[in-house]
């Protein structure tokens, strides 16, 4: 890698780089993202390497291991360019056939292509697959085509053009104006206007200033930030350099969740490349601006993603939040003005500067601009990472991109925003998703988790699941969150065990009111969302648990009743042998009976019976 | 309106004087001083559990909440850390505030049903029993953090800290063993509002946090002054020979 001595030097290097690359050269892009890697990306890539070698194609075909291709349900995915054919569920064994048929012959391997879950129609090309059609990738744009360890790949796709423009053509104020005008809001949870945050920090008269990239991503099951850090690390770094220049920061930190070792090594590699080529360090691109970035490993708790808590943990103290004000932008790391933004927020910055605030502000809704990455999981046919313009409806996301509900079940709810998001019922499926609309229905954007639930979910159980998570993760510093979560969890347990009373609902509402108003940090404040939303939209479910002692989704075990259907029972006694408390009795070859007093609702009899004679209600 | 300076202001960095209103009364007070201090200086009482004028506020208990802003855009904040700012409109006893305080106290009452202070404060807010579940009827610690802050900020040894998260949060010594840093001064036990930190003195030995400290008697009157270990700590800090401290304050 050369050291770029000037902006012209960079431009010339990029020109040559692009001239050297043939856009029609065949490329094999193996997904090595968070979903595919554990399914064998490395084996698939190795098989390609070997097979290309064997066929004398090694010099002709480019092979890369890339970041997440989006439709993770089809892990391991392979993208073939320039045709843009995408294969799914690829195993090492499939590779010879792909090389033989597709690379040599230009034919499609039918059995490896996408199949519509409803019509069973096949589609080989990315552009024909509904999952990709409705998307507008900005942050994820480069993930499936670049080698994340290659700075050249990033440069060839226009990387560091935003930085070049910022340093060459813009003053600090212009950059902040542009971010302001673009309408970019924080992608990590609160949705605070990024430009405004930068301005506050810029205006504080104190030195030094810091910037932090929040890569803690504590929401269980979420992996948007991880995919970006692993798949396009330079985008995050470029955004940070631009931000640092705008606010006058001399040092930046990327706080990465400790479970993400690959993200750490990719980011470290990118930082090293930047130092070598003059994007980081002293006198960046001869502009006179000095800036460097260090990686900081997360402390492991969910609450450490909260900004004040994250800062304390970086300072070596216990990762507990502290009351704001002061906001980090005024007094953050080591008491100095600090801008902290989420991974996805930073990754948006280079494109906004490069393509202009107006371009960005044209995308999205009135108050939420641009796109948002969601990790779409749960009961949909196609799970994965999607990036859609703000204002896309839930229905589009769940049905068009997600391919509808698995096993053609009925949609019941979608929970957005991670564990402290609300559960949104079917009547809001046509809601255009943005910060404000989600809030208006009792949920949050959060960092972009999206869990789809079908009718097999019990909403009381769902609420309990999230409350229990939050209870375990609450730092316990403030009374409303610590004691409130404990009491709500206790009440939910009572309800699930058939000991619920109607007064419990009012009591939980009172707790929600004090938690959302008086907790120190966002954890306690937003922990009420799963409770309030389920109590509001699925109240009858609570009531049936409380009044009728019934869980209609057949999830809450203590409320289930196991009986033997005398018509179907063959008297084989399989259930009798399984029952750990001897609650089932009857003569051999005759219908059995379950003693309801003794039954502990373990469900073992249900599983043991081959004749479906055990009924649950 | 007369602007009073009580000695409490000395503990906050004084900013320039600004105007705000508390409960409809126009007030002038130094900017950035905590709202709690500003309110108290002006005769508006706000209950607190984790505030101490000699310690930095951390906002644990949430009893000191007040409502700021104008209807309908109001917000609940804890007054012990919220800064006095120009133009603030503050309510110290709005219905929302009182409801929040009552519930906080009701929750604490369920946590520490036998803590006298909590019983009294709850009763003062009209809460006589809790509708919530009690885990451990013998629990007394309200996790206000006063002990931890005292040991860290005043004593300067950080022998104890908050351990764990919500489900098993507690004040403890490192690794739950006898803390080598503890000098046996007893300040934590002294500051604890619910008297939960076990502390005994018997036959010239003080026991605290599971550790025994031999007490030093006054060379003049023979009364016990403090643990020897603590006096050695002082000696180290001041550079004076430890014997300097072997005479109690009364006899000096
Ligand atoms: C309990 C809790 C956990 C959080 N976890 C994260 C996280 O994992 N990643 C993140 O970017 N922001 C997280 N946040 C939000 C941060 O506090 C902060 O608002 C954000 O990093 C600011 O960046 P943004 O403006 O770009 O969104 C969390 C907030 C709370 C209350
Ligand atoms: S709201 Fe919960 S997580 Fe946040 S400071 Fe309070 S106890 Fe800790
Ligand atoms: S007795 Fe020990 S723990 Fe308590 S304040 Fe003194 S030094 Fe700290
Ligand atoms: S031991 Fe006492 S001072 Fe320490 S946190 Fe508990 S109640 Fe507060
Ligand atoms: S990780 Fe391979 S498609 Fe998402
Ligand atoms: S006194 Fe302010 S939160 Fe406890």
PDB file of C-alpha atoms in Angstrom, chain A residues 362-471:
ATOM      1  CA  UNK A 362     -34.494  12.712  -0.351  1.00  0.00           C
ATOM      2  CA  UNK A 363     -34.615   9.185   1.020  1.00  0.00           C
ATOM      3  CA  UNK A 364     -37.005   8.312   3.797  1.00  0.00           C
ATOM      4  CA  UNK A 365     -39.804  10.126   5.594  1.00  0.00           C
ATOM      5  CA  UNK A 366     -40.206  13.675   6.761  1.00  0.00           C
ATOM      6  CA  UNK A 367     -38.447  13.258  10.071  1.00  0.00           C
ATOM      7  CA  UNK A 368     -36.458  10.092   9.489  1.00  0.00           C
ATOM      8  CA  UNK A 369     -34.083  10.247   6.582  1.00  0.00           C
ATOM      9  CA  UNK A 370     -32.084   7.646   4.781  1.00  0.00           C
ATOM     10  CA  UNK A 371     -32.222   3.910   5.204  1.00  0.00           C
ATOM     11  CA  UNK A 372     -32.195   1.578   8.178  1.00  0.00           C
ATOM     12  CA  UNK A 373     -30.658  -1.836   8.507  1.00  0.00           C
ATOM     13  CA  UNK A 374     -32.815  -4.403  10.283  1.00  0.00           C
ATOM     14  CA  UNK A 375     -31.983  -7.870  11.366  1.00  0.00           C
ATOM     15  CA  UNK A 376     -35.106  -9.713  10.418  1.00  0.00           C
ATOM     16  CA  UNK A 377     -35.535 -12.873  12.456  1.00  0.00           C
ATOM     17  CA  UNK A 378     -38.216 -15.069  13.951  1.00  0.00           C
ATOM     18  CA  UNK A 379     -41.179 -16.646  12.217  1.00  0.00           C
ATOM     19  CA  UNK A 380     -40.520 -15.378   8.684  1.00  0.00           C
ATOM     20  CA  UNK A 381     -39.450 -17.541   5.780  1.00  0.00           C
ATOM     21  CA  UNK A 382     -36.416 -15.456   4.935  1.00  0.00           C
ATOM     22  CA  UNK A 383     -34.352 -14.259   7.814  1.00  0.00           C
ATOM     23  CA  UNK A 384     -31.375 -12.018   7.373  1.00  0.00           C
ATOM     24  CA  UNK A 385     -30.150  -8.461   7.154  1.00  0.00           C
ATOM     25  CA  UNK A 386     -32.224  -5.977   5.216  1.00  0.00           C
ATOM     26  CA  UNK A 387     -31.676  -2.322   4.501  1.00  0.00           C
ATOM     27  CA  UNK A 388     -34.730  -0.353   3.472  1.00  0.00           C
ATOM     28  CA  UNK A 389     -35.591   3.309   3.146  1.00  0.00           C
ATOM     29  CA  UNK A 390     -37.235   4.775   6.230  1.00  0.00           C
ATOM     30  CA  UNK A 391     -40.976   4.658   5.701  1.00  0.00           C
ATOM     31  CA  UNK A 392     -41.065   1.143   4.282  1.00  0.00           C
ATOM     32  CA  UNK A 393     -44.078  -0.574   5.805  1.00  0.00           C
ATOM     33  CA  UNK A 394     -43.893  -3.475   8.207  1.00  0.00           C
ATOM     34  CA  UNK A 395     -45.951  -5.453   5.721  1.00  0.00           C
ATOM     35  CA  UNK A 396     -43.350  -4.946   3.005  1.00  0.00           C
ATOM     36  CA  UNK A 397     -40.599  -6.033   5.328  1.00  0.00           C
ATOM     37  CA  UNK A 398     -42.405  -9.058   6.733  1.00  0.00           C
ATOM     38  CA  UNK A 399     -44.158 -10.267   3.589  1.00  0.00           C
ATOM     39  CA  UNK A 400     -42.174  -9.022   0.589  1.00  0.00           C
ATOM     40  CA  UNK A 401     -38.665  -9.199   1.950  1.00  0.00           C
ATOM     41  CA  UNK A 402     -39.243 -11.781   4.656  1.00  0.00           C
ATOM     42  CA  UNK A 403     -41.393 -13.930   2.390  1.00  0.00           C
ATOM     43  CA  UNK A 404     -44.255 -14.101   4.880  1.00  0.00           C
ATOM     44  CA  UNK A 405     -44.762 -16.304   7.870  1.00  0.00           C
ATOM     45  CA  UNK A 406     -43.197 -19.714   8.062  1.00  0.00           C
ATOM     46  CA  UNK A 407     -45.447 -22.740   7.470  1.00  0.00           C
ATOM     47  CA  UNK A 408     -48.113 -20.308   6.301  1.00  0.00           C
ATOM     48  CA  UNK A 409     -49.069 -19.586   9.870  1.00  0.00           C
ATOM     49  CA  UNK A 410     -50.766 -16.358  10.833  1.00  0.00           C
ATOM     50  CA  UNK A 411     -48.786 -13.219  11.709  1.00  0.00           C
ATOM     51  CA  UNK A 412     -49.252 -12.252  15.329  1.00  0.00           C
ATOM     52  CA  UNK A 413     -46.813  -9.486  16.180  1.00  0.00           C
ATOM     53  CA  UNK A 414     -43.475  -7.997  15.351  1.00  0.00           C
ATOM     54  CA  UNK A 415     -41.154  -6.765  18.042  1.00  0.00           C
ATOM     55  CA  UNK A 416     -38.858  -3.983  16.945  1.00  0.00           C
ATOM     56  CA  UNK A 417     -35.934  -2.396  18.707  1.00  0.00           C
ATOM     57  CA  UNK A 418     -34.373  -5.194  20.707  1.00  0.00           C
ATOM     58  CA  UNK A 419     -35.433  -6.546  24.097  1.00  0.00           C
ATOM     59  CA  UNK A 420     -36.940  -3.279  25.249  1.00  0.00           C
ATOM     60  CA  UNK A 421     -39.015  -2.749  22.137  1.00  0.00           C
ATOM     61  CA  UNK A 422     -42.754  -3.092  21.959  1.00  0.00           C
ATOM     62  CA  UNK A 423     -44.773  -5.805  20.253  1.00  0.00           C
ATOM     63  CA  UNK A 424     -46.691  -4.407  17.302  1.00  0.00           C
ATOM     64  CA  UNK A 425     -49.970  -6.177  16.421  1.00  0.00           C
ATOM     65  CA  UNK A 426     -51.343  -6.959  12.924  1.00  0.00           C
ATOM     66  CA  UNK A 427     -53.482  -3.822  12.698  1.00  0.00           C
ATOM     67  CA  UNK A 428     -50.304  -1.782  12.262  1.00  0.00           C
ATOM     68  CA  UNK A 429     -48.780  -3.872   9.487  1.00  0.00           C
ATOM     69  CA  UNK A 430     -49.163  -0.976   7.096  1.00  0.00           C
ATOM     70  CA  UNK A 431     -47.297   1.370   9.370  1.00  0.00           C
ATOM     71  CA  UNK A 432     -44.464   3.104   7.565  1.00  0.00           C
ATOM     72  CA  UNK A 433     -41.472   2.339   9.750  1.00  0.00           C
ATOM     73  CA  UNK A 434     -39.593   5.313  11.124  1.00  0.00           C
ATOM     74  CA  UNK A 435     -38.492   6.603  14.533  1.00  0.00           C
ATOM     75  CA  UNK A 436     -41.688   8.469  15.247  1.00  0.00           C
ATOM     76  CA  UNK A 437     -44.222   6.016  13.891  1.00  0.00           C
ATOM     77  CA  UNK A 438     -42.727   3.183  15.898  1.00  0.00           C
ATOM     78  CA  UNK A 439     -42.854   5.304  18.999  1.00  0.00           C
ATOM     79  CA  UNK A 440     -46.457   6.241  18.317  1.00  0.00           C
ATOM     80  CA  UNK A 441     -47.466   2.578  18.526  1.00  0.00           C
ATOM     81  CA  UNK A 442     -45.492   1.941  21.693  1.00  0.00           C
ATOM     82  CA  UNK A 443     -42.289   0.554  20.295  1.00  0.00           C
ATOM     83  CA  UNK A 444     -38.889   1.892  19.317  1.00  0.00           C
ATOM     84  CA  UNK A 445     -36.481   1.764  16.410  1.00  0.00           C
ATOM     85  CA  UNK A 446     -33.734   0.705  18.786  1.00  0.00           C
ATOM     86  CA  UNK A 447     -30.780  -0.468  16.833  1.00  0.00           C
ATOM     87  CA  UNK A 448     -32.893  -2.333  14.314  1.00  0.00           C
ATOM     88  CA  UNK A 449     -33.823  -5.699  15.726  1.00  0.00           C
ATOM     89  CA  UNK A 450     -37.008  -7.104  14.215  1.00  0.00           C
ATOM     90  CA  UNK A 451     -38.471 -10.294  15.596  1.00  0.00           C
ATOM     91  CA  UNK A 452     -41.538 -11.637  13.842  1.00  0.00           C
ATOM     92  CA  UNK A 453     -43.944 -13.783  15.819  1.00  0.00           C
ATOM     93  CA  UNK A 454     -46.729 -16.044  14.645  1.00  0.00           C
ATOM     94  CA  UNK A 455     -49.784 -17.402  16.422  1.00  0.00           C
ATOM     95  CA  UNK A 456     -47.732 -20.062  18.179  1.00  0.00           C
ATOM     96  CA  UNK A 457     -46.323 -17.346  20.453  1.00  0.00           C
ATOM     97  CA  UNK A 458     -48.012 -16.481  23.736  1.00  0.00           C
ATOM     98  CA  UNK A 459     -47.640 -12.754  24.313  1.00  0.00           C
ATOM     99  CA  UNK A 460     -47.524 -13.092  28.096  1.00  0.00           C
ATOM    100  CA  UNK A 461     -44.671 -15.521  27.706  1.00  0.00           C
ATOM    101  CA  UNK A 462     -43.005 -13.207  25.189  1.00  0.00           C
ATOM    102  CA  UNK A 463     -43.265 -10.283  27.612  1.00  0.00           C
ATOM    103  CA  UNK A 464     -41.845 -12.438  30.369  1.00  0.00           C
ATOM    104  CA  UNK A 465     -38.940 -13.482  28.194  1.00  0.00           C
ATOM    105  CA  UNK A 466     -37.900  -9.902  27.509  1.00  0.00           C
ATOM    106  CA  UNK A 467     -38.528  -8.679  31.040  1.00  0.00           C
ATOM    107  CA  UNK A 468     -36.421 -11.506  32.378  1.00  0.00           C
ATOM    108  CA  UNK A 469     -33.617 -10.556  30.010  1.00  0.00           C
ATOM    109  CA  UNK A 470     -33.802  -6.928  31.092  1.00  0.00           C
ATOM    110  CA  UNK A 471     -33.999  -7.915  34.747  1.00  0.00           C
TER     111      UNK A 471
END
